[in-house]
Amino acid sequence: MDLPLKLNNKKMKKLQLLILGSVFAMAISCKKENPSKDYSNVKLKTAITLHTAGNDTIKYFYNGDDIKAVSNNGSSPNYFYTTNYTKTVSGFNIGTIYGTTPTHEGFYTLNAQGYADTARLTNIITSSFNNRDKYYYDATGYLTRSITNYNTYINNIKFNYNSDKNYSYWIYDVTRPLNPSLSTKDSVVFEYYSDKLFHVSLSNVLYKIFGKPEKNLVKKRTYYDLNNSANIHRTTEYEYVLDTDGLVTQSLTKYLNQPGNVLTRADTVVYTYYK
């Protein structure tokens, strides 16, 4: 069809730009409508912490809902910790073996939502509790509180979320009944990468039983000492390398004392996955 009016070069270029812009916008819109990758079957395969003296390696194996984690410390290459998480009707049984010697056993029970309700871990060698846990959630499945009793001290953490359903801050209360002067209480404030999404936990192979996970990857934690005028006393910073699926293939975690931003430790970990 002929245009009703003859366009000069300037108007023609403007029209071409408008058409190209419309096509580009349609392409972006179509891309957004494409279904995203299904991460439900993606599982952590290995996590290797790099050290000059020898790497610490954790390998994960899956058999249905059962999970086995085999850990090897780079400084003791001939010794392995094996932890088995065995699915039961009520939750998961836990068993840990050092070499060929069983060291710990315990369990997680699940609530009606399918999330961890209580946990207990017993030191077989000393015949004593290692820890006893209790977890609380809101009606939508987000973890709101966890209490862990380690016998000599108790961790009481209250979790608060922002509108993106990432952590906004924790109130991290550590009580030491036998030595109250060593008790601590921190407000831990979180920052996140807006362009890096959380798909698989890098540290907890049972993360799916602890309520709905964060939306994004954490960028920084800042610790405010509530027993000392809410002064900042340490920070933890996180950097990531992602693959084309958005999975973390390498992380760098830096631990810094404040004030002064004094680096005390830096851990580099490399990850692989079953996809």
PDB file of C-alpha atoms in Angstrom:
ATOM      1  CA  MET A   1       0.000   0.000   0.000  1.00  0.00           C
ATOM      2  CA  ASP A   2       1.343   3.471  -0.896  1.00  0.00           C
ATOM      3  CA  LEU A   3       1.821   5.992   1.861  1.00  0.00           C
ATOM      4  CA  PRO A   4      -0.665   8.853   1.623  1.00  0.00           C
ATOM      5  CA  LEU A   5       2.141  11.414   1.823  1.00  0.00           C
ATOM      6  CA  LYS A   6       5.666  11.298   0.547  1.00  0.00           C
ATOM      7  CA  LEU A   7       8.109  11.168   3.483  1.00  0.00           C
ATOM      8  CA  ASN A   8      11.415  12.967   3.476  1.00  0.00           C
ATOM      9  CA  ASN A   9      14.580  11.148   4.585  1.00  0.00           C
ATOM     10  CA  LYS A  10      14.381  12.479   8.126  1.00  0.00           C
ATOM     11  CA  LYS A  11      10.793  11.326   8.604  1.00  0.00           C
ATOM     12  CA  MET A  12      11.567   8.007   6.946  1.00  0.00           C
ATOM     13  CA  LYS A  13      14.428   7.335   9.397  1.00  0.00           C
ATOM     14  CA  LYS A  14      12.174   8.245  12.302  1.00  0.00           C
ATOM     15  CA  LEU A  15       9.517   5.837  11.084  1.00  0.00           C
ATOM     16  CA  GLN A  16      12.115   3.079  10.682  1.00  0.00           C
ATOM     17  CA  LEU A  17      13.330   3.639  14.256  1.00  0.00           C
ATOM     18  CA  LEU A  18       9.760   3.465  15.561  1.00  0.00           C
ATOM     19  CA  ILE A  19       9.176   0.194  13.690  1.00  0.00           C
ATOM     20  CA  LEU A  20      12.450  -1.286  14.929  1.00  0.00           C
ATOM     21  CA  GLY A  21      11.628  -0.173  18.467  1.00  0.00           C
ATOM     22  CA  SER A  22       8.236  -1.882  18.259  1.00  0.00           C
ATOM     23  CA  VAL A  23       9.802  -5.096  16.971  1.00  0.00           C
ATOM     24  CA  PHE A  24      12.427  -5.018  19.738  1.00  0.00           C
ATOM     25  CA  ALA A  25       9.755  -4.438  22.397  1.00  0.00           C
ATOM     26  CA  MET A  26       7.746  -7.364  21.028  1.00  0.00           C
ATOM     27  CA  ALA A  27      10.847  -9.566  21.151  1.00  0.00           C
ATOM     28  CA  ILE A  28      11.466  -8.654  24.785  1.00  0.00           C
ATOM     29  CA  SER A  29       7.819  -9.288  25.623  1.00  0.00           C
ATOM     30  CA  CYS A  30       7.930 -12.714  23.967  1.00  0.00           C
ATOM     31  CA  LYS A  31      11.149 -13.546  25.840  1.00  0.00           C
ATOM     32  CA  LYS A  32       9.527 -12.711  29.156  1.00  0.00           C
ATOM     33  CA  GLU A  33       6.614 -14.982  28.361  1.00  0.00           C
ATOM     34  CA  ASN A  34       8.859 -17.990  27.757  1.00  0.00           C
ATOM     35  CA  PRO A  35       8.724 -20.413  30.703  1.00  0.00           C
ATOM     36  CA  SER A  36      11.765 -20.178  32.960  1.00  0.00           C
ATOM     37  CA  LYS A  37      14.064 -23.108  33.632  1.00  0.00           C
ATOM     38  CA  ASP A  38      12.652 -25.690  36.026  1.00  0.00           C
ATOM     39  CA  TYR A  39      15.046 -25.821  38.999  1.00  0.00           C
ATOM     40  CA  SER A  40      13.010 -28.318  41.015  1.00  0.00           C
ATOM     41  CA  ASN A  41      15.263 -31.221  39.989  1.00  0.00           C
ATOM     42  CA  VAL A  42      18.557 -29.322  40.233  1.00  0.00           C
ATOM     43  CA  LYS A  43      20.637 -30.641  43.138  1.00  0.00           C
ATOM     44  CA  LEU A  44      24.024 -29.732  44.527  1.00  0.00           C
ATOM     45  CA  LYS A  45      26.657 -32.285  43.471  1.00  0.00           C
ATOM     46  CA  THR A  46      29.930 -31.007  44.937  1.00  0.00           C
ATOM     47  CA  ALA A  47      31.129 -28.087  47.041  1.00  0.00           C
ATOM     48  CA  ILE A  48      34.900 -27.629  47.142  1.00  0.00           C
ATOM     49  CA  THR A  49      36.443 -25.030  49.451  1.00  0.00           C
ATOM     50  CA  LEU A  50      39.804 -23.999  48.034  1.00  0.00           C
ATOM     51  CA  HIS A  51      42.830 -23.943  50.362  1.00  0.00           C
ATOM     52  CA  THR A  52      46.535 -23.741  49.620  1.00  0.00           C
ATOM     53  CA  ALA A  53      47.162 -26.654  52.019  1.00  0.00           C
ATOM     54  CA  GLY A  54      44.498 -28.864  50.448  1.00  0.00           C
ATOM     55  CA  ASN A  55      40.874 -28.455  49.419  1.00  0.00           C
ATOM     56  CA  ASP A  56      37.890 -29.367  51.604  1.00  0.00           C
ATOM     57  CA  THR A  57      35.413 -31.349  49.505  1.00  0.00           C
ATOM     58  CA  ILE A  58      31.778 -32.328  50.048  1.00  0.00           C
ATOM     59  CA  LYS A  59      30.156 -34.721  47.579  1.00  0.00           C
ATOM     60  CA  TYR A  60      26.390 -35.285  47.559  1.00  0.00           C
ATOM     61  CA  PHE A  61      24.547 -38.417  46.451  1.00  0.00           C
ATOM     62  CA  TYR A  62      20.778 -38.829  46.064  1.00  0.00           C
ATOM     63  CA  ASN A  63      18.490 -41.855  46.066  1.00  0.00           C
ATOM     64  CA  GLY A  64      14.921 -40.624  45.904  1.00  0.00           C
ATOM     65  CA  ASP A  65      14.443 -38.514  49.036  1.00  0.00           C
ATOM     66  CA  ASP A  66      17.499 -40.050  50.731  1.00  0.00           C
ATOM     67  CA  ILE A  67      20.704 -37.997  50.681  1.00  0.00           C
ATOM     68  CA  LYS A  68      24.316 -38.860  51.484  1.00  0.00           C
ATOM     69  CA  ALA A  69      26.970 -36.194  52.016  1.00  0.00           C
ATOM     70  CA  VAL A  70      30.617 -37.284  52.073  1.00  0.00           C
ATOM     71  CA  SER A  71      33.035 -34.674  53.456  1.00  0.00           C
ATOM     72  CA  ASN A  72      36.805 -34.743  53.215  1.00  0.00           C
ATOM     73  CA  ASN A  73      39.155 -32.292  54.893  1.00  0.00           C
ATOM     74  CA  GLY A  74      42.108 -31.393  52.688  1.00  0.00           C
ATOM     75  CA  SER A  75      44.522 -31.619  55.617  1.00  0.00           C
ATOM     76  CA  SER A  76      43.399 -35.219  56.367  1.00  0.00           C
ATOM     77  CA  PRO A  77      42.787 -36.745  52.926  1.00  0.00           C
ATOM     78  CA  ASN A  78      42.410 -40.309  54.200  1.00  0.00           C
ATOM     79  CA  TYR A  79      39.504 -39.551  56.561  1.00  0.00           C
ATOM     80  CA  PHE A  80      35.914 -38.888  55.586  1.00  0.00           C
ATOM     81  CA  TYR A  81      32.766 -37.752  57.347  1.00  0.00           C
ATOM     82  CA  THR A  82      29.665 -39.363  55.863  1.00  0.00           C
ATOM     83  CA  THR A  83      26.246 -38.003  56.818  1.00  0.00           C
ATOM     84  CA  ASN A  84      23.120 -39.880  55.749  1.00  0.00           C
ATOM     85  CA  TYR A  85      19.690 -38.232  55.652  1.00  0.00           C
ATOM     86  CA  THR A  86      17.111 -41.010  55.374  1.00  0.00           C
ATOM     87  CA  LYS A  87      13.487 -40.097  54.654  1.00  0.00           C
ATOM     88  CA  THR A  88      10.895 -41.528  57.030  1.00  0.00           C
ATOM     89  CA  VAL A  89       7.135 -41.165  57.406  1.00  0.00           C
ATOM     90  CA  SER A  90       7.583 -38.363  59.950  1.00  0.00           C
ATOM     91  CA  GLY A  91      10.719 -36.641  58.604  1.00  0.00           C
ATOM     92  CA  PHE A  92      14.395 -37.528  58.212  1.00  0.00           C
ATOM     93  CA  ASN A  93      16.756 -39.684  60.249  1.00  0.00           C
ATOM     94  CA  ILE A  94      20.354 -38.468  60.472  1.00  0.00           C
ATOM     95  CA  GLY A  95      23.481 -40.560  60.898  1.00  0.00           C
ATOM     96  CA  THR A  96      27.107 -39.407  60.781  1.00  0.00           C
ATOM     97  CA  ILE A  97      30.164 -41.652  60.445  1.00  0.00           C
ATOM     98  CA  TYR A  98      33.809 -40.588  60.772  1.00  0.00           C
ATOM     99  CA  GLY A  99      35.818 -43.101  58.773  1.00  0.00           C
ATOM    100  CA  THR A 100      34.117 -46.292  59.961  1.00  0.00           C
ATOM    101  CA  THR A 101      33.087 -44.996  63.397  1.00  0.00           C
ATOM    102  CA  PRO A 102      29.510 -43.741  63.936  1.00  0.00           C
ATOM    103  CA  THR A 103      29.661 -40.404  65.780  1.00  0.00           C
ATOM    104  CA  HIS A 104      26.177 -38.854  65.720  1.00  0.00           C
ATOM    105  CA  GLU A 105      22.586 -39.861  65.175  1.00  0.00           C
ATOM    106  CA  GLY A 106      19.327 -37.956  65.259  1.00  0.00           C
ATOM    107  CA  PHE A 107      16.233 -36.872  63.360  1.00  0.00           C
ATOM    108  CA  TYR A 108      14.107 -34.074  61.939  1.00  0.00           C
ATOM    109  CA  THR A 109      10.341 -34.242  62.373  1.00  0.00           C
ATOM    110  CA  LEU A 110       8.082 -32.397  59.919  1.00  0.00           C
ATOM    111  CA  ASN A 111       4.970 -30.348  60.682  1.00  0.00           C
ATOM    112  CA  ALA A 112       1.646 -30.356  58.822  1.00  0.00           C
ATOM    113  CA  GLN A 113       3.107 -27.935  56.230  1.00  0.00           C
ATOM    114  CA  GLY A 114       5.906 -30.408  55.486  1.00  0.00           C
ATOM    115  CA  TYR A 115       8.571 -28.235  57.115  1.00  0.00           C
ATOM    116  CA  ALA A 116      11.006 -29.069  59.906  1.00  0.00           C
ATOM    117  CA  ASP A 117       9.304 -28.873  63.287  1.00  0.00           C
ATOM    118  CA  THR A 118      11.814 -30.331  65.731  1.00  0.00           C
ATOM    119  CA  ALA A 119      15.289 -31.825  65.495  1.00  0.00           C
ATOM    120  CA  ARG A 120      17.670 -33.658  67.757  1.00  0.00           C
ATOM    121  CA  LEU A 121      21.255 -34.747  67.264  1.00  0.00           C
ATOM    122  CA  THR A 122      23.000 -37.032  69.743  1.00  0.00           C
ATOM    123  CA  ASN A 123      26.733 -37.559  70.147  1.00  0.00           C
ATOM    124  CA  ILE A 124      27.006 -41.342  70.231  1.00  0.00           C
ATOM    125  CA  ILE A 125      30.554 -41.312  71.577  1.00  0.00           C
ATOM    126  CA  THR A 126      29.703 -39.197  74.651  1.00  0.00           C
ATOM    127  CA  SER A 127      26.055 -40.343  74.883  1.00  0.00           C
ATOM    128  CA  SER A 128      24.930 -36.710  75.139  1.00  0.00           C
ATOM    129  CA  PHE A 129      22.778 -34.324  73.134  1.00  0.00           C
ATOM    130  CA  ASN A 130      24.670 -32.327  70.551  1.00  0.00           C
ATOM    131  CA  ASN A 131      21.683 -30.063  69.913  1.00  0.00           C
ATOM    132  CA  ARG A 132      17.881 -29.902  70.147  1.00  0.00           C
ATOM    133  CA  ASP A 133      15.978 -27.629  67.752  1.00  0.00           C
ATOM    134  CA  LYS A 134      12.506 -26.129  67.371  1.00  0.00           C
ATOM    135  CA  TYR A 135      11.254 -24.217  64.299  1.00  0.00           C
ATOM    136  CA  TYR A 136       8.310 -21.852  63.726  1.00  0.00           C
ATOM    137  CA  TYR A 137       6.681 -20.606  60.499  1.00  0.00           C
ATOM    138  CA  ASP A 138       4.012 -18.162  59.399  1.00  0.00           C
ATOM    139  CA  ALA A 139       0.838 -19.225  57.588  1.00  0.00           C
ATOM    140  CA  THR A 140       2.482 -18.825  54.180  1.00  0.00           C
ATOM    141  CA  GLY A 141       5.421 -21.098  54.998  1.00  0.00           C
ATOM    142  CA  TYR A 142       8.225 -18.663  55.835  1.00  0.00           C
ATOM    143  CA  LEU A 143      10.495 -19.509  58.765  1.00  0.00           C
ATOM    144  CA  THR A 144       9.952 -16.940  61.531  1.00  0.00           C
ATOM    145  CA  ARG A 145      11.940 -18.372  64.435  1.00  0.00           C
ATOM    146  CA  SER A 146      14.399 -21.127  65.305  1.00  0.00           C
ATOM    147  CA  ILE A 147      15.660 -22.151  68.733  1.00  0.00           C
ATOM    148  CA  THR A 148      18.682 -24.443  69.002  1.00  0.00           C
ATOM    149  CA  ASN A 149      19.866 -25.715  72.369  1.00  0.00           C
ATOM    150  CA  TYR A 150      23.530 -26.759  72.378  1.00  0.00           C
ATOM    151  CA  ASN A 151      23.509 -27.529  76.121  1.00  0.00           C
ATOM    152  CA  THR A 152      26.056 -24.855  77.060  1.00  0.00           C
ATOM    153  CA  TYR A 153      24.405 -22.148  74.963  1.00  0.00           C
ATOM    154  CA  ILE A 154      21.115 -21.482  73.141  1.00  0.00           C
ATOM    155  CA  ASN A 155      20.690 -19.844  69.723  1.00  0.00           C
ATOM    156  CA  ASN A 156      17.372 -18.004  69.402  1.00  0.00           C
ATOM    157  CA  ILE A 157      16.888 -16.425  65.962  1.00  0.00           C
ATOM    158  CA  LYS A 158      13.868 -14.384  64.833  1.00  0.00           C
ATOM    159  CA  PHE A 159      13.613 -13.957  61.067  1.00  0.00           C
ATOM    160  CA  ASN A 160      12.084 -10.853  59.474  1.00  0.00           C
ATOM    161  CA  TYR A 161      11.384 -10.384  55.746  1.00  0.00           C
ATOM    162  CA  ASN A 162      11.071  -7.491  53.329  1.00  0.00           C
ATOM    163  CA  SER A 163       8.430  -7.074  50.617  1.00  0.00           C
ATOM    164  CA  ASP A 164      10.523  -9.192  48.204  1.00  0.00           C
ATOM    165  CA  LYS A 165      10.423 -12.058  50.714  1.00  0.00           C
ATOM    166  CA  ASN A 166      14.142 -11.866  51.279  1.00  0.00           C
ATOM    167  CA  TYR A 167      15.451 -11.501  54.804  1.00  0.00           C
ATOM    168  CA  SER A 168      15.268  -7.932  56.041  1.00  0.00           C
ATOM    169  CA  TYR A 169      16.994  -8.661  59.349  1.00  0.00           C
ATOM    170  CA  TRP A 170      17.455 -11.293  62.040  1.00  0.00           C
ATOM    171  CA  ILE A 171      17.460 -10.819  65.777  1.00  0.00           C
ATOM    172  CA  TYR A 172      20.191 -13.290  66.728  1.00  0.00           C
ATOM    173  CA  ASP A 173      20.198 -13.964  70.468  1.00  0.00           C
ATOM    174  CA  VAL A 174      22.850 -16.292  71.951  1.00  0.00           C
ATOM    175  CA  THR A 175      22.278 -17.104  75.608  1.00  0.00           C
ATOM    176  CA  ARG A 176      24.929 -18.776  77.759  1.00  0.00           C
ATOM    177  CA  PRO A 177      23.189 -19.829  80.997  1.00  0.00           C
ATOM    178  CA  LEU A 178      26.431 -20.908  82.719  1.00  0.00           C
ATOM    179  CA  ASN A 179      28.207 -17.671  81.843  1.00  0.00           C
ATOM    180  CA  PRO A 180      25.664 -14.879  81.129  1.00  0.00           C
ATOM    181  CA  SER A 181      28.386 -12.269  80.590  1.00  0.00           C
ATOM    182  CA  LEU A 182      29.300 -14.045  77.332  1.00  0.00           C
ATOM    183  CA  SER A 183      25.730 -13.891  75.971  1.00  0.00           C
ATOM    184  CA  THR A 184      25.309 -11.868  72.757  1.00  0.00           C
ATOM    185  CA  LYS A 185      22.434 -10.247  70.899  1.00  0.00           C
ATOM    186  CA  ASP A 186      22.808  -9.032  67.309  1.00  0.00           C
ATOM    187  CA  SER A 187      20.591  -7.473  64.702  1.00  0.00           C
ATOM    188  CA  VAL A 188      21.787  -8.939  61.410  1.00  0.00           C
ATOM    189  CA  VAL A 189      20.759  -6.765  58.449  1.00  0.00           C
ATOM    190  CA  PHE A 190      20.755  -8.262  54.944  1.00  0.00           C
ATOM    191  CA  GLU A 191      21.467  -6.864  51.479  1.00  0.00           C
ATOM    192  CA  TYR A 192      20.767  -8.789  48.248  1.00  0.00           C
ATOM    193  CA  TYR A 193      21.743  -8.853  44.579  1.00  0.00           C
ATOM    194  CA  SER A 194      18.638  -7.749  42.670  1.00  0.00           C
ATOM    195  CA  ASP A 195      19.863  -9.456  39.472  1.00  0.00           C
ATOM    196  CA  LYS A 196      20.970 -12.780  40.993  1.00  0.00           C
ATOM    197  CA  LEU A 197      18.259 -15.246  41.988  1.00  0.00           C
ATOM    198  CA  PHE A 198      18.368 -17.990  44.621  1.00  0.00           C
ATOM    199  CA  HIS A 199      17.847 -21.425  43.042  1.00  0.00           C
ATOM    200  CA  VAL A 200      19.679 -23.970  45.214  1.00  0.00           C
ATOM    201  CA  SER A 201      21.090 -23.681  48.735  1.00  0.00           C
ATOM    202  CA  LEU A 202      24.882 -23.691  48.792  1.00  0.00           C
ATOM    203  CA  SER A 203      25.154 -24.747  52.435  1.00  0.00           C
ATOM    204  CA  ASN A 204      22.138 -26.818  53.497  1.00  0.00           C
ATOM    205  CA  VAL A 205      21.191 -29.866  51.474  1.00  0.00           C
ATOM    206  CA  LEU A 206      17.856 -30.075  53.371  1.00  0.00           C
ATOM    207  CA  TYR A 207      16.970 -26.420  52.755  1.00  0.00           C
ATOM    208  CA  LYS A 208      13.561 -27.289  51.268  1.00  0.00           C
ATOM    209  CA  ILE A 209      12.267 -28.472  54.651  1.00  0.00           C
ATOM    210  CA  PHE A 210      13.019 -25.123  56.341  1.00  0.00           C
ATOM    211  CA  GLY A 211      10.228 -23.099  54.796  1.00  0.00           C
ATOM    212  CA  LYS A 212      10.184 -21.041  51.629  1.00  0.00           C
ATOM    213  CA  PRO A 213      13.657 -19.906  50.581  1.00  0.00           C
ATOM    214  CA  GLU A 214      14.931 -16.433  49.825  1.00  0.00           C
ATOM    215  CA  LYS A 215      14.230 -14.941  46.396  1.00  0.00           C
ATOM    216  CA  ASN A 216      17.683 -13.520  45.672  1.00  0.00           C
ATOM    217  CA  LEU A 217      21.306 -14.269  46.504  1.00  0.00           C
ATOM    218  CA  VAL A 218      22.578 -12.506  49.599  1.00  0.00           C
ATOM    219  CA  LYS A 219      25.152  -9.765  49.036  1.00  0.00           C
ATOM    220  CA  LYS A 220      26.042  -8.640  52.551  1.00  0.00           C
ATOM    221  CA  ARG A 221      25.253  -9.195  56.223  1.00  0.00           C
ATOM    222  CA  THR A 222      25.895  -6.448  58.752  1.00  0.00           C
ATOM    223  CA  TYR A 223      25.996  -7.333  62.456  1.00  0.00           C
ATOM    224  CA  TYR A 224      24.812  -4.713  64.954  1.00  0.00           C
ATOM    225  CA  ASP A 225      25.665  -5.419  68.605  1.00  0.00           C
ATOM    226  CA  LEU A 226      22.426  -4.745  70.500  1.00  0.00           C
ATOM    227  CA  ASN A 227      24.260  -5.113  73.823  1.00  0.00           C
ATOM    228  CA  ASN A 228      26.666  -2.343  72.850  1.00  0.00           C
ATOM    229  CA  SER A 229      24.680   0.652  71.546  1.00  0.00           C
ATOM    230  CA  ALA A 230      23.891  -1.212  68.306  1.00  0.00           C
ATOM    231  CA  ASN A 231      27.442  -0.652  67.072  1.00  0.00           C
ATOM    232  CA  ILE A 232      28.483  -2.516  63.927  1.00  0.00           C
ATOM    233  CA  HIS A 233      31.075  -5.116  64.934  1.00  0.00           C
ATOM    234  CA  ARG A 234      31.386  -7.289  61.831  1.00  0.00           C
ATOM    235  CA  THR A 235      30.199  -7.789  58.272  1.00  0.00           C
ATOM    236  CA  THR A 236      30.113 -10.672  55.823  1.00  0.00           C
ATOM    237  CA  GLU A 237      30.267 -10.004  52.079  1.00  0.00           C
ATOM    238  CA  TYR A 238      29.401 -12.383  49.237  1.00  0.00           C
ATOM    239  CA  GLU A 239      30.384 -12.502  45.562  1.00  0.00           C
ATOM    240  CA  TYR A 240      29.273 -15.076  42.973  1.00  0.00           C
ATOM    241  CA  VAL A 241      30.097 -16.443  39.541  1.00  0.00           C
ATOM    242  CA  LEU A 242      27.045 -17.838  37.700  1.00  0.00           C
ATOM    243  CA  ASP A 243      26.687 -20.250  34.788  1.00  0.00           C
ATOM    244  CA  THR A 244      24.279 -19.783  31.873  1.00  0.00           C
ATOM    245  CA  ASP A 245      21.465 -21.327  33.966  1.00  0.00           C
ATOM    246  CA  GLY A 246      21.975 -18.791  36.737  1.00  0.00           C
ATOM    247  CA  LEU A 247      23.465 -21.369  39.106  1.00  0.00           C
ATOM    248  CA  VAL A 248      26.379 -20.393  41.326  1.00  0.00           C
ATOM    249  CA  THR A 249      29.584 -22.063  40.148  1.00  0.00           C
ATOM    250  CA  GLN A 250      31.873 -20.136  42.510  1.00  0.00           C
ATOM    251  CA  SER A 251      31.378 -18.025  45.612  1.00  0.00           C
ATOM    252  CA  LEU A 252      33.695 -15.772  47.566  1.00  0.00           C
ATOM    253  CA  THR A 253      32.774 -15.046  51.196  1.00  0.00           C
ATOM    254  CA  LYS A 254      34.710 -12.366  53.063  1.00  0.00           C
ATOM    255  CA  TYR A 255      34.521 -12.016  56.851  1.00  0.00           C
ATOM    256  CA  LEU A 256      35.425  -8.564  58.172  1.00  0.00           C
ATOM    257  CA  ASN A 257      35.720  -7.158  61.679  1.00  0.00           C
ATOM    258  CA  GLN A 258      34.398  -3.657  62.269  1.00  0.00           C
ATOM    259  CA  PRO A 259      35.239  -0.893  62.670  1.00  0.00           C
ATOM    260  CA  GLY A 260      38.134  -0.779  60.258  1.00  0.00           C
ATOM    261  CA  ASN A 261      36.883  -3.313  57.703  1.00  0.00           C
ATOM    262  CA  VAL A 262      39.580  -5.774  58.801  1.00  0.00           C
ATOM    263  CA  LEU A 263      39.526  -8.952  56.716  1.00  0.00           C
ATOM    264  CA  THR A 264      39.823 -11.994  58.991  1.00  0.00           C
ATOM    265  CA  ARG A 265      38.987 -14.763  56.519  1.00  0.00           C
ATOM    266  CA  ALA A 266      38.030 -15.300  52.884  1.00  0.00           C
ATOM    267  CA  ASP A 267      36.556 -18.553  51.566  1.00  0.00           C
ATOM    268  CA  THR A 268      36.353 -19.472  47.893  1.00  0.00           C
ATOM    269  CA  VAL A 269      34.039 -22.391  47.104  1.00  0.00           C
ATOM    270  CA  VAL A 270      33.454 -24.064  43.727  1.00  0.00           C
ATOM    271  CA  TYR A 271      30.144 -25.853  43.030  1.00  0.00           C
ATOM    272  CA  THR A 272      28.820 -28.409  40.567  1.00  0.00           C
ATOM    273  CA  TYR A 273      25.260 -29.698  40.148  1.00  0.00           C
ATOM    274  CA  TYR A 274      23.090 -32.544  39.014  1.00  0.00           C
ATOM    275  CA  LYS A 275      20.774 -30.971  36.422  1.00  0.00           C
TER     276      LYS A 275
END
